[in-house]
Coordinates of C-alpha atoms and ligand atoms in Angstrom, one line a residue:
M1320 CA 0.0 0.0 0.2
P1321 CA 1.5 3.6 -1.0
E1322 CA 1.9 6.2 1.7
P1323 CA -1.5 7.7 2.3
L1324 CA -2.0 11.3 1.1
L1325 CA -3.7 12.1 4.4
D1326 CA -3.4 10.3 7.6
V1327 CA -5.6 11.5 10.5
E1328 CA -4.4 10.0 13.9
D1329 CA -6.4 10.1 17.0
L1330 CA -7.7 13.8 16.3
S1331 CA -9.9 15.3 19.0
V1332 CA -11.6 18.6 18.9
S1333 CA -13.4 20.2 21.8
Y1334 CA -15.5 23.5 22.1
L1335 CA -14.1 25.0 25.3
T1336 CA -16.3 27.5 27.2
D1337 CA -15.7 29.0 30.6
T1338 CA -18.0 26.3 32.1
A1339 CA -17.8 23.2 29.9
E1340 CA -15.7 21.2 27.5
I1341 CA -17.8 19.8 24.7
G1342 CA -15.9 17.1 22.9
A1343 CA -17.1 17.3 19.3
V1344 CA -14.6 15.0 17.7
D1345 CA -13.2 12.1 19.8
R1346 CA -10.0 10.4 18.5
V1347 CA -10.8 10.0 15.0
T1348 CA -8.4 8.0 13.0
L1349 CA -8.7 7.6 9.1
T1350 CA -6.5 7.4 6.0
L1351 CA -7.1 8.7 2.6
Q1352 CA -5.3 7.3 -0.5
A1353 CA -4.4 9.7 -3.6
G1354 CA -7.5 10.0 -5.8
E1355 CA -9.9 8.4 -3.2
F1356 CA -13.4 9.5 -2.5
L1357 CA -14.3 9.2 1.2
G1358 CA -17.9 10.1 2.2
V1359 CA -18.5 11.1 5.9
V1360 CA -22.1 10.6 7.1
G1361 CA -24.0 11.0 10.2
E1362 CA -26.9 13.0 11.8
S1363 CA -26.7 16.6 12.6
G1364 CA -24.3 17.4 15.4
C1365 CA -22.4 14.1 15.1
G1366 CA -19.1 16.1 14.6
K1367 CA -18.6 15.6 10.9
S1368 CA -18.3 19.2 9.8
T1369 CA -16.1 20.0 12.9
L1370 CA -13.9 17.0 11.8
L1371 CA -13.6 18.5 8.3
F1372 CA -12.8 21.9 9.6
A1373 CA -10.1 20.3 12.0
I1374 CA -8.4 18.5 9.0
A1375 CA -8.4 21.8 6.9
Q1376 CA -7.1 23.6 9.9
L1377 CA -10.1 26.2 9.8
L1378 CA -11.4 25.9 13.2
S1379 CA -11.8 29.1 15.2
P1380 CA -12.3 29.6 18.9
P1381 CA -13.8 28.1 21.0
A1382 CA -13.3 25.0 18.8
E1383 CA -9.8 23.8 19.4
I1384 CA -7.7 20.6 18.5
T1385 CA -7.0 19.0 21.7
S1386 CA -4.9 15.9 20.6
G1387 CA -3.9 14.2 17.4
R1388 CA -2.2 14.8 14.1
V1389 CA -3.4 15.6 10.6
V1390 CA -0.6 14.3 8.4
F1391 CA -1.0 15.6 4.9
R1392 CA 1.7 14.6 2.3
G1393 CA 4.1 13.8 5.2
Q1394 CA 3.6 17.1 7.1
D1395 CA 1.4 17.4 10.1
L1396 CA -0.7 20.4 9.4
V1397 CA -1.6 20.7 13.2
R1398 CA 2.0 21.9 13.9
L1399 CA 2.2 24.5 10.9
S1400 CA 2.2 28.1 11.7
D1401 CA -0.7 30.3 10.0
S1402 CA 1.9 31.5 7.3
E1403 CA 3.1 28.0 6.6
L1404 CA -0.6 26.9 6.3
R1405 CA -1.3 29.7 3.8
H1406 CA 1.3 28.0 1.4
V1407 CA -0.5 24.7 1.6
R1408 CA -4.2 25.5 1.9
W1409 CA -5.7 26.2 -1.4
R1410 CA -2.7 25.3 -3.4
D1411 CA -2.4 21.5 -2.2
Y1412 CA -5.7 21.2 -0.7
S1413 CA -8.8 23.2 -0.9
V1414 CA -12.2 23.6 0.8
V1415 CA -15.8 23.9 -0.5
M1416 CA -18.2 25.2 2.0
Q1417 CA -21.9 24.3 2.7
S1418 CA -23.1 27.6 1.4
A1419 CA -21.3 29.5 -1.3
M1420 CA -23.3 32.5 -0.5
N1421 CA -21.5 32.7 2.9
A1422 CA -18.2 31.6 1.7
L1423 CA -18.0 34.2 -1.3
N1424 CA -17.4 37.7 -0.8
P1425 CA -20.8 39.4 -1.8
M1426 CA -18.8 42.7 -2.7
K1427 CA -16.6 41.2 -5.2
S1428 CA -17.0 39.7 -8.6
I1429 CA -16.1 36.1 -9.1
G1430 CA -13.2 37.0 -11.2
A1431 CA -11.9 39.5 -8.5
Q1432 CA -12.1 36.7 -6.0
F1433 CA -10.2 34.2 -8.1
K1434 CA -7.7 36.8 -8.5
D1435 CA -7.3 37.5 -4.9
T1436 CA -6.9 33.7 -4.3
M1437 CA -4.1 33.3 -7.0
R1438 CA -2.2 36.4 -6.0
A1439 CA -2.2 35.2 -2.4
H1440 CA -0.1 32.2 -3.5
E1441 CA 2.2 33.2 -6.3
R1442 CA 3.4 36.1 -8.6
I1443 CA 1.2 35.8 -11.7
S1444 CA 0.3 38.1 -14.5
A1445 CA -3.1 39.5 -14.9
D1446 CA -3.4 37.6 -18.3
A1447 CA -2.4 34.1 -16.8
I1448 CA -5.1 35.0 -13.9
R1449 CA -7.6 35.6 -16.5
T1450 CA -6.8 32.6 -18.7
R1451 CA -6.9 30.3 -15.6
S1452 CA -10.0 31.7 -14.1
A1453 CA -11.8 31.2 -17.4
E1454 CA -10.5 27.6 -17.7
V1455 CA -11.7 26.6 -14.2
L1456 CA -15.0 28.2 -14.9
H1457 CA -15.4 26.3 -18.0
L1458 CA -14.5 23.1 -16.1
V1459 CA -17.7 23.5 -14.0
G1460 CA -19.8 24.5 -17.1
I1461 CA -20.1 28.3 -16.4
D1462 CA -19.4 30.8 -19.3
D1463 CA -16.4 33.0 -18.4
A1464 CA -18.5 36.1 -18.9
H1465 CA -19.7 35.3 -15.4
L1466 CA -16.2 36.2 -14.0
E1467 CA -17.7 39.8 -14.0
S1468 CA -20.7 38.6 -12.1
Y1469 CA -21.2 39.1 -8.5
P1470 CA -22.3 36.2 -6.3
H1471 CA -26.1 37.4 -5.9
Q1472 CA -26.3 37.5 -9.6
L1473 CA -25.7 33.7 -10.0
S1474 CA -28.2 31.0 -9.1
G1475 CA -27.4 28.7 -6.0
G1476 CA -26.1 26.0 -8.3
M1477 CA -23.9 28.4 -10.2
R1478 CA -22.5 29.7 -7.0
Q1479 CA -21.6 26.2 -5.8
R1480 CA -20.0 25.5 -9.1
A1481 CA -18.0 28.8 -8.8
M1482 CA -16.9 27.7 -5.3
I1483 CA -15.7 24.4 -6.9
A1484 CA -13.9 26.2 -9.7
M1485 CA -12.1 28.3 -7.1
A1486 CA -11.2 25.3 -5.2
L1487 CA -9.7 23.9 -8.5
L1488 CA -7.6 27.0 -9.3
F1489 CA -4.3 25.2 -8.4
T1490 CA -5.4 21.6 -9.2
P1491 CA -5.1 20.5 -5.5
Q1492 CA -4.5 16.9 -4.5
L1493 CA -7.2 17.0 -2.0
V1494 CA -10.5 18.9 -1.9
I1495 CA -12.6 18.8 1.3
M1496 CA -16.2 19.4 0.8
D1497 CA -18.9 20.2 3.4
E1498 CA -22.2 19.2 2.3
P1499 CA -21.7 21.5 -0.9
T1500 CA -25.1 20.3 -2.4
S1501 CA -27.4 20.5 0.6
A1502 CA -29.0 23.9 -0.3
L1503 CA -29.9 22.8 -4.0
D1504 CA -32.9 21.2 -5.3
V1505 CA -32.6 17.4 -6.1
V1506 CA -31.9 18.1 -9.9
A1507 CA -29.2 20.6 -9.3
Q1508 CA -27.8 18.4 -6.5
R1509 CA -27.5 15.3 -8.9
S1510 CA -26.0 17.4 -11.8
L1511 CA -23.4 19.0 -9.3
M1512 CA -22.4 15.8 -7.8
T1513 CA -21.9 14.2 -11.2
Q1514 CA -19.8 17.1 -12.2
I1515 CA -17.7 16.7 -8.9
K1516 CA -17.1 13.1 -9.7
E1517 CA -16.2 13.7 -13.3
L1518 CA -13.7 16.3 -12.3
Q1519 CA -12.2 14.0 -9.7
Q1520 CA -11.6 11.3 -12.2
Q1521 CA -10.1 13.7 -14.6
F1522 CA -7.7 15.4 -12.3
G1523 CA -7.3 12.6 -9.7
F1524 CA -7.6 14.5 -6.7
A1525 CA -9.0 13.0 -3.5
V1526 CA -12.1 14.0 -2.0
I1527 CA -13.5 14.0 1.8
F1528 CA -17.4 14.9 1.3
V1529 CA -19.5 15.3 4.4
T1530 CA -23.2 14.8 3.9
H1531 CA -26.2 13.6 5.8
D1532 CA -27.5 12.0 2.4
M1533 CA -26.9 8.2 2.3
S1534 CA -27.9 8.0 -1.5
V1535 CA -25.1 10.6 -2.4
I1536 CA -22.6 8.4 -0.6
A1537 CA -23.9 5.3 -2.2
H1538 CA -23.4 6.7 -5.8
Y1539 CA -20.2 8.5 -5.5
S1540 CA -18.0 7.4 -2.6
D1541 CA -15.3 4.8 -2.6
R1542 CA -15.4 4.5 1.2
V1543 CA -17.7 5.6 3.9
M1544 CA -17.1 6.8 7.4
V1545 CA -20.2 6.8 9.6
M1546 CA -19.9 9.1 12.7
Y1547 CA -21.9 9.0 15.9
A1548 CA -21.5 11.5 18.8
G1549 CA -18.0 12.5 17.5
Q1550 CA -16.6 9.0 17.0
V1551 CA -16.1 6.7 14.1
A1552 CA -18.9 4.2 14.4
E1553 CA -17.8 2.3 11.2
I1554 CA -15.5 2.9 8.3
G1555 CA -15.2 0.6 5.3
D1556 CA -15.8 0.2 1.5
T1557 CA -19.1 1.8 0.3
G1558 CA -20.2 -1.6 -1.2
S1559 CA -19.7 -3.5 2.0
I1560 CA -21.4 -1.0 4.2
F1561 CA -24.4 -0.6 2.0
E1562 CA -24.8 -4.4 1.4
S1563 CA -24.1 -5.5 4.9
P1564 CA -23.7 -2.6 7.4
L1565 CA -22.2 -3.8 10.7
H1566 CA -23.0 -1.1 13.3
P1567 CA -26.6 -1.0 14.5
Y1568 CA -26.6 2.8 13.8
S1569 CA -25.4 2.4 10.2
R1570 CA -28.2 0.0 9.8
G1571 CA -30.6 2.6 11.2
L1572 CA -29.2 5.3 8.8
L1573 CA -29.8 3.0 5.9
D1574 CA -33.4 1.9 7.0
A1575 CA -34.2 5.7 7.2
F1576 CA -33.5 6.1 3.3
P1577 CA -35.1 4.7 0.4
S1578 CA -33.1 1.8 -1.1
V1579 CA -31.0 2.8 -3.8
R1580 CA -31.3 -0.4 -5.7
G1581 CA -33.3 -3.1 -3.8
P1582 CA -37.0 -3.7 -3.6
R1583 CA -39.4 -1.0 -2.1
R1584 CA -39.7 -1.3 1.8
P1585 CA -41.2 0.8 4.6
L1586 CA -38.7 3.5 6.0
S1587 CA -38.0 3.5 9.7
G1588 CA -36.1 6.2 11.6
I1589 CA -33.7 5.6 14.6
P1590 CA -35.4 6.2 17.9
G1591 CA -34.4 9.1 20.0
S1592 CA -31.8 11.8 19.3
P1593 CA -28.1 12.3 19.4
P1594 CA -26.6 12.8 22.8
D1595 CA -25.4 16.0 24.4
L1596 CA -21.7 15.8 23.5
G1597 CA -20.9 17.8 26.9
R1598 CA -22.2 14.7 28.7
P1599 CA -22.1 11.5 26.5
P1600 CA -23.5 8.5 27.6
S1601 CA -21.3 5.9 29.5
G1602 CA -20.1 2.8 27.7
C1603 CA -21.2 2.8 24.0
R1604 CA -22.4 6.3 23.1
F1605 CA -25.2 4.7 21.0
H1606 CA -26.5 2.5 23.7
P1607 CA -29.7 4.5 24.6
R1608 CA -30.9 4.3 21.0
C1609 CA -29.7 0.9 20.1
S1610 CA -32.1 -1.9 19.6
E1611 CA -29.4 -4.4 20.2
A1612 CA -27.9 -3.2 23.4
M1613 CA -26.5 -5.6 25.9
A1614 CA -25.9 -5.2 29.5
Q1615 CA -22.1 -4.4 29.0
C1616 CA -23.1 -1.7 26.4
T1617 CA -23.9 0.8 29.2
T1618 CA -20.5 0.3 30.8
T1619 CA -17.9 -0.6 28.4
E1620 CA -16.8 1.8 25.7
P1621 CA -16.2 -0.3 22.4
P1622 CA -12.9 0.1 20.6
L1623 CA -12.9 -0.2 16.8
Y1624 CA -13.0 -3.9 15.8
S1625 CA -11.7 -5.0 12.4
V1626 CA -14.1 -7.3 10.7
G1627 CA -12.8 -7.9 7.1
D1628 CA -11.8 -4.6 5.7
T1629 CA -14.3 -2.8 7.7
Q1630 CA -13.8 -1.3 11.2
V1631 CA -16.7 -1.1 13.5
R1632 CA -17.2 0.2 17.1
C1633 CA -19.6 -2.1 18.6
L1634 CA -19.3 -4.8 21.3
L1635 CA -21.4 -7.2 19.2
Y1636 CA -18.2 -8.0 17.1
A1637 CA -16.1 -8.5 20.3
E1638 CA -18.2 -11.5 21.0
Q1639 CA -18.3 -12.7 17.4
L1640 CA -14.4 -12.3 17.0
R1641 CA -14.0 -14.2 20.3
D1642 CA -16.3 -17.0 19.2
A1643 CA -14.3 -17.3 16.0
V1644 CA -11.0 -17.9 17.6
Ligands
LIG2230 FE1 -25.5 -1.3 20.3 FE2 -23.9 -2.3 22.2 FE3 -23.1 -2.3 19.7 FE4 -23.3 0.0 21.1 S1 -21.9 -1.7 21.5 S2 -23.9 -0.3 19.0 S3 -25.1 -0.4 22.3 S4 -24.8 -3.4 20.5

């Protein structure tokens, strides 16, 4: 196996207030190979966006990385200074936010924002900036006349495409995406996802993609990471997890979505709601909502067990692995 492009080790993030410490991400470990598409899924508040911001080194107070490493191309991003990070971010990895309307500057044209981004990283002529800006806009299917447009003059789908174009200005090796399609209608969502996948295959960049939409994961991801209450609940190949999810929470998420390929079946939700991360449940964090909970689930925190190529945080597999020995 080649060296991973990204190696996140035991990464924890807390929101630190005067009175409490809320552990939003708890000892997350994951690797990403060059060109791989990893989908991160879970309910609102499970820590997936915080994890993404921590990987991209975009957290701001009161959120803070409390432990762990984010090794990108052999360099621990957590240890880099702001000026060192500025060289790497956008050039080697870039970020596409949930809402382009918030991420783009409403007072500047798209072209001016592309220019600022390029000038922040290299000395480059006005002609070269114009050529590259037009190129990346064409890549996402937008006419370069829109370099003169302001964000409010574009539709929601075009704004998201413009954000993606900006993320590709330097052809980075990793693009980190935080629910970039969630504000769009289903048709625009599908068209944008298809375009992201085509660009990824054309340029070979890796993607970490956060979503709460299992159908997006099913269609576009090579691997899936299911998060619950700030922790990895299950991580493995998309096909394995969709065909035979191991964690009761993964099964619940899948049961809450219409089947992508299989026969029609009634949808069921997961009872209860995610826990308060300031006071997570003892033992397995999912135990108050788990239909398969056992007595020890209330007291014993499960580690991640390897079952084939999948890793799963559930005590059911401690028993199965013990029985198999
Ligand atoms: Fe359910 Fe227990 Fe597994 Fe947690 S450890 S998911 S409570 S069976």
